[in-house]
mmCIF file of C-alpha atoms in Angstrom:
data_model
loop_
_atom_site.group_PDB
_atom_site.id
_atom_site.type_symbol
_atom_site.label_atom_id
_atom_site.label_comp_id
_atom_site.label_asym_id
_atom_site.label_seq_id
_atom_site.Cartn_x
_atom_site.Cartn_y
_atom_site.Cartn_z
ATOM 1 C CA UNK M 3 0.000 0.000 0.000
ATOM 2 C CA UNK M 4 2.694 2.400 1.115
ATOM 3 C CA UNK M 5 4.399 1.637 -2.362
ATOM 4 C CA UNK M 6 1.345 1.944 -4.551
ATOM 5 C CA UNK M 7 0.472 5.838 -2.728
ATOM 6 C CA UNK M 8 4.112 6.925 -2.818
ATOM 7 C CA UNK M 9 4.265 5.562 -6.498
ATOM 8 C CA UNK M 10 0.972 7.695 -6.747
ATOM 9 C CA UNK M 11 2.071 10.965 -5.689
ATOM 10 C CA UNK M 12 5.446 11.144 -7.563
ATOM 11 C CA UNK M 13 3.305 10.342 -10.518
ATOM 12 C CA UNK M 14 1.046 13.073 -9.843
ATOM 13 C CA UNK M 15 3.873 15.377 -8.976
ATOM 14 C CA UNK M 16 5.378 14.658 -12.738
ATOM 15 C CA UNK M 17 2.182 15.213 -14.030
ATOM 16 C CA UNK M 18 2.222 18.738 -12.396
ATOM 17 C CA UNK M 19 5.299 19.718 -12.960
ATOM 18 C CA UNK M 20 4.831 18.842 -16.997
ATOM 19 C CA UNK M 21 1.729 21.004 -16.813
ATOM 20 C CA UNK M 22 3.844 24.054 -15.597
ATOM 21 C CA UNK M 23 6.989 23.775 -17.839
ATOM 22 C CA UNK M 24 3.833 23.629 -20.549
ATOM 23 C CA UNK M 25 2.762 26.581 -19.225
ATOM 24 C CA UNK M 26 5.997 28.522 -19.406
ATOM 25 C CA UNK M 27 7.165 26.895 -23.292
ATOM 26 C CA UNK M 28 8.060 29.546 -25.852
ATOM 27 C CA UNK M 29 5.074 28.151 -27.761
ATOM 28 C CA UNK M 30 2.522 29.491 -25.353
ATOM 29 C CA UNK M 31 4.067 32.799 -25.596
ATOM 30 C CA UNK M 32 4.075 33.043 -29.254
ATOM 31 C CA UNK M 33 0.473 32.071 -28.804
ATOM 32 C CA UNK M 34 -0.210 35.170 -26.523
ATOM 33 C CA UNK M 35 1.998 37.732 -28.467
ATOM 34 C CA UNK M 36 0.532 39.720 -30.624
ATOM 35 C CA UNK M 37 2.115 40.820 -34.439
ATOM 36 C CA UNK M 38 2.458 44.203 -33.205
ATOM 37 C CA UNK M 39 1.390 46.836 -31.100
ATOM 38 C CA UNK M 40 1.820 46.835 -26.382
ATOM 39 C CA UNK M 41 2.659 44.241 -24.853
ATOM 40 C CA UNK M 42 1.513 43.356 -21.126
ATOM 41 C CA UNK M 43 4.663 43.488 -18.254
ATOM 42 C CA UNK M 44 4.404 39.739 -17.683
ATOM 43 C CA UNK M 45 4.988 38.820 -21.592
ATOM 44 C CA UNK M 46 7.965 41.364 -21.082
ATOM 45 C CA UNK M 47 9.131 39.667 -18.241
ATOM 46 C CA UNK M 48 9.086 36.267 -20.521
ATOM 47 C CA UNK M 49 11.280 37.142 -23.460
ATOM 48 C CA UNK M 50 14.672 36.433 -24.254
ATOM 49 C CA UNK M 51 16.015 39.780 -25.597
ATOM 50 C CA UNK M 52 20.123 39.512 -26.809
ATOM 51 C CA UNK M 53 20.633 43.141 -27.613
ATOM 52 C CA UNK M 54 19.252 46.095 -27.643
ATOM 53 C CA UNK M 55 19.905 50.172 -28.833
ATOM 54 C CA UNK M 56 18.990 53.415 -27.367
ATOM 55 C CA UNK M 57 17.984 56.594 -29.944
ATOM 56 C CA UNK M 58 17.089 59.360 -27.234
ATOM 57 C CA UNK M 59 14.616 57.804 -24.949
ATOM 58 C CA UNK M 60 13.703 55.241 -27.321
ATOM 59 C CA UNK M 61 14.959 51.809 -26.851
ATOM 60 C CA UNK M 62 14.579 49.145 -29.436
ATOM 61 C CA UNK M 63 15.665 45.547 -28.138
ATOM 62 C CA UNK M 64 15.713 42.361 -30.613
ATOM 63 C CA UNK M 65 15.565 38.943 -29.450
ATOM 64 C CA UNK M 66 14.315 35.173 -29.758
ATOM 65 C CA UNK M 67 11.850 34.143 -32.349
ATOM 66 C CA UNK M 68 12.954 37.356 -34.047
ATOM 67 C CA UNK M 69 10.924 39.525 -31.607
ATOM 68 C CA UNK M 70 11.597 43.311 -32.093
ATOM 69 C CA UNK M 71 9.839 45.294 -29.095
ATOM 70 C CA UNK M 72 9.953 49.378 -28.756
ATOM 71 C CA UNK M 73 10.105 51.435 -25.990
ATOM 72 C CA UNK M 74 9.671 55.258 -25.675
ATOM 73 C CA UNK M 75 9.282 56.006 -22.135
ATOM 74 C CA UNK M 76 12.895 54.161 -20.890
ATOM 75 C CA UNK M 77 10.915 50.575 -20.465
ATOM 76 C CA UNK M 78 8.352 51.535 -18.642
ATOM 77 C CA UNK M 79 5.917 50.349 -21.192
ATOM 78 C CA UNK M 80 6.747 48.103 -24.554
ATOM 79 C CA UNK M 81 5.255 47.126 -27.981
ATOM 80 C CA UNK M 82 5.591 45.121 -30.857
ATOM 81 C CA UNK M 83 7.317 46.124 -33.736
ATOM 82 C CA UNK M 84 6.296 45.023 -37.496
ATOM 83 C CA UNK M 85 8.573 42.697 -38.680
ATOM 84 C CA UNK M 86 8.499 39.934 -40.805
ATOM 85 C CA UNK M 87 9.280 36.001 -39.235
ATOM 86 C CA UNK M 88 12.606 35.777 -37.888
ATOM 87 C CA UNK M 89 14.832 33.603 -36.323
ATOM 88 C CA UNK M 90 16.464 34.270 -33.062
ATOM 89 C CA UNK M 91 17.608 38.312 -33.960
ATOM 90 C CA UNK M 92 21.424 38.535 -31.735
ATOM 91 C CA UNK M 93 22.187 42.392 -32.545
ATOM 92 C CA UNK M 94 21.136 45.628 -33.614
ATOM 93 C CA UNK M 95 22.339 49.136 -34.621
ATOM 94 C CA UNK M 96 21.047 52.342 -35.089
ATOM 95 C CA UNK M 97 22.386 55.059 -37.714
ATOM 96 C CA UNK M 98 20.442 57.719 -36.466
ATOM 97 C CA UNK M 99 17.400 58.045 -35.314
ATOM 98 C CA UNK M 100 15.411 57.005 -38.069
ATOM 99 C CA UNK M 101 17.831 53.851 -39.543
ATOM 100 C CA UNK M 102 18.737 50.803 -38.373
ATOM 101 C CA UNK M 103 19.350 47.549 -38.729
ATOM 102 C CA UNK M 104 19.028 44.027 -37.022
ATOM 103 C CA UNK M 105 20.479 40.432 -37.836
ATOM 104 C CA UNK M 106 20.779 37.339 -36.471
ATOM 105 C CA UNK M 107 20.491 33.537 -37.048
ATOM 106 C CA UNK M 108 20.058 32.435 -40.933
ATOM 107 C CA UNK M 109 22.239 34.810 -41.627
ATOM 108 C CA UNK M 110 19.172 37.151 -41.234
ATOM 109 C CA UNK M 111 19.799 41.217 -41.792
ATOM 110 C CA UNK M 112 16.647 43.278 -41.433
ATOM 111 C CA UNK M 113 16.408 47.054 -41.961
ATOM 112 C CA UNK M 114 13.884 50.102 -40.670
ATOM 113 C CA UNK M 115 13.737 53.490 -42.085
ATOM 114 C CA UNK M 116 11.046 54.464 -39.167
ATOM 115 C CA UNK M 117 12.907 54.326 -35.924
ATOM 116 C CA UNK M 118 12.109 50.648 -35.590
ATOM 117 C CA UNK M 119 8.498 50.693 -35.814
ATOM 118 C CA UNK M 120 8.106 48.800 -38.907
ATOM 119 C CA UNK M 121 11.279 46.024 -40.267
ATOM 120 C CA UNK M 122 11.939 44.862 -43.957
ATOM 121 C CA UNK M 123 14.064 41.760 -44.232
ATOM 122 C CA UNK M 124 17.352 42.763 -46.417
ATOM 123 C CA UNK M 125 18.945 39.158 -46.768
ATOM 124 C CA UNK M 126 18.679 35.797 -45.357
ATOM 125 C CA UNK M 127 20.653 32.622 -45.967
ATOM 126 C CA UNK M 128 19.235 30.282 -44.442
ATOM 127 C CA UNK M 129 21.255 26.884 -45.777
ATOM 128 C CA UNK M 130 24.744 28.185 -44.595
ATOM 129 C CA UNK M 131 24.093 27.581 -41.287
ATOM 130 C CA UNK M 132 25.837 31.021 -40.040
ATOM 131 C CA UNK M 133 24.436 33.177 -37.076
ATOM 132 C CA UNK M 134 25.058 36.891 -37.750
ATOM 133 C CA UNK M 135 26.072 38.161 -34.383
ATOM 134 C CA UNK M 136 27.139 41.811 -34.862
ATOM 135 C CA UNK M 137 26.364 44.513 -37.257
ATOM 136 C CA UNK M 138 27.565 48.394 -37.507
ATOM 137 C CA UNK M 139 26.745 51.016 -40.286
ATOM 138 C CA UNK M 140 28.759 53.541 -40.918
ATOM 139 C CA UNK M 141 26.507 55.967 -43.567
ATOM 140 C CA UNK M 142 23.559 54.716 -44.628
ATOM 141 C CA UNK M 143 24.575 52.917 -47.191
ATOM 142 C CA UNK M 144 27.882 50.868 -45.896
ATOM 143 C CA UNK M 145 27.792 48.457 -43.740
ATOM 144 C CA UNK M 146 29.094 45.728 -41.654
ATOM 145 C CA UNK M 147 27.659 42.283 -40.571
ATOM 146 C CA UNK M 148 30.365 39.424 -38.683
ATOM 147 C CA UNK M 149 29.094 36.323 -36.879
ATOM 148 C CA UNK M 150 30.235 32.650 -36.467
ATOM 149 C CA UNK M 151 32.344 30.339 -38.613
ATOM 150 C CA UNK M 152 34.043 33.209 -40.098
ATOM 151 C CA UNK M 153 30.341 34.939 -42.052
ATOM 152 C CA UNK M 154 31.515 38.589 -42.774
ATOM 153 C CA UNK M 155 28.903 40.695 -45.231
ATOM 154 C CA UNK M 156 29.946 44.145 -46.551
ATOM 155 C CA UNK M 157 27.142 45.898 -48.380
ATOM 156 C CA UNK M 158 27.569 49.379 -50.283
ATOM 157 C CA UNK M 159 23.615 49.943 -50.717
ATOM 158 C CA UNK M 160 21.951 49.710 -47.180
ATOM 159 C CA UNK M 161 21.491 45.998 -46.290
ATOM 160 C CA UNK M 162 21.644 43.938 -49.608
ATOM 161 C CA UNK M 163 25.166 41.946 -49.306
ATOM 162 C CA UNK M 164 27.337 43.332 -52.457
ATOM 163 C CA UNK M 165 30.611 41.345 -51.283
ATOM 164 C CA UNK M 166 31.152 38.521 -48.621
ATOM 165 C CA UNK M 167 34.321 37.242 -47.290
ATOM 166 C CA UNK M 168 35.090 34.552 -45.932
#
């Protein structure tokens, strides 16, 4: 008997404790997050953002599952950016106020002309299998991206990859 209730309540204890690490997955957030616009402090408090960049006292942070979020009162309050599906976003970099640019995983490199309110994906290469992990402009129309397993992109018009070493 003693083995058959202990047996019982680790069994219900793994069943509980499966129910909350489903309750705290990535999936459920991406459920709960919407395309743009606010987001609420406790879906704040559950991404993963890797970098972010402050234009005045507007911060724009990019993250996991290509989330770009936007904040104009110092993080007190956050929302959404527009941006098109993204893998896991690791930097970003702001010109000015108004351009900027984000990459990341696939060899991602996305580009704003708004101040980060709206993102257009510039290149992607998905099949090399080479994180972007840094990028810095320095006009608006050259610029750098480096990241693992020796990726380096140089681009002369904005975002669009001209030349690539290795």
């Amino acid at each position: 008997m003693r083995n058959t209730t202990a047996s019982l309540a680790i069994a219900a204890g793994l069943v509980l404790c499966a129910a909350a690490a489903q309750a705290q997955s990535p999936g459920k957030l991406a459920a709960t997050l919407p395309e743009s616009g606010p987001l609420p402090r406790v879906t704040m408090e559950r991404l993963l953002l890797i970098d972010a960049s402050r234009q005045g006292s507007r911060v724009v942070a990019v993250g996991d599952r290509g989330y770009i979020v936007i904040s104009d009162d110092d993080g007190k309050s956050w929302r959404r950016a527009k941006s098109p599906a993204a893998p896991l976003l690791t930097a970003i970099e702001f010109l000015d106020a108004k351009h900027g640019w984000a990459v990341g995983h696939d060899s991602v490199i996305l580009a704003t002309q708004d101040g980060g309110e709206t993102w257009t994906q510039q290149f992607a290469a998905p099949a090399e299998q080479r994180p972007l992990l840094d990028v810095i402009f320095v006009s608006k129309d050259t610029g750098y991206a480096i990241g693992a397993y020796s990726a380096f992109y140089e681009t002369g018009d904005g975002g669009n990859p001209g030349t690539r070493a290795r």
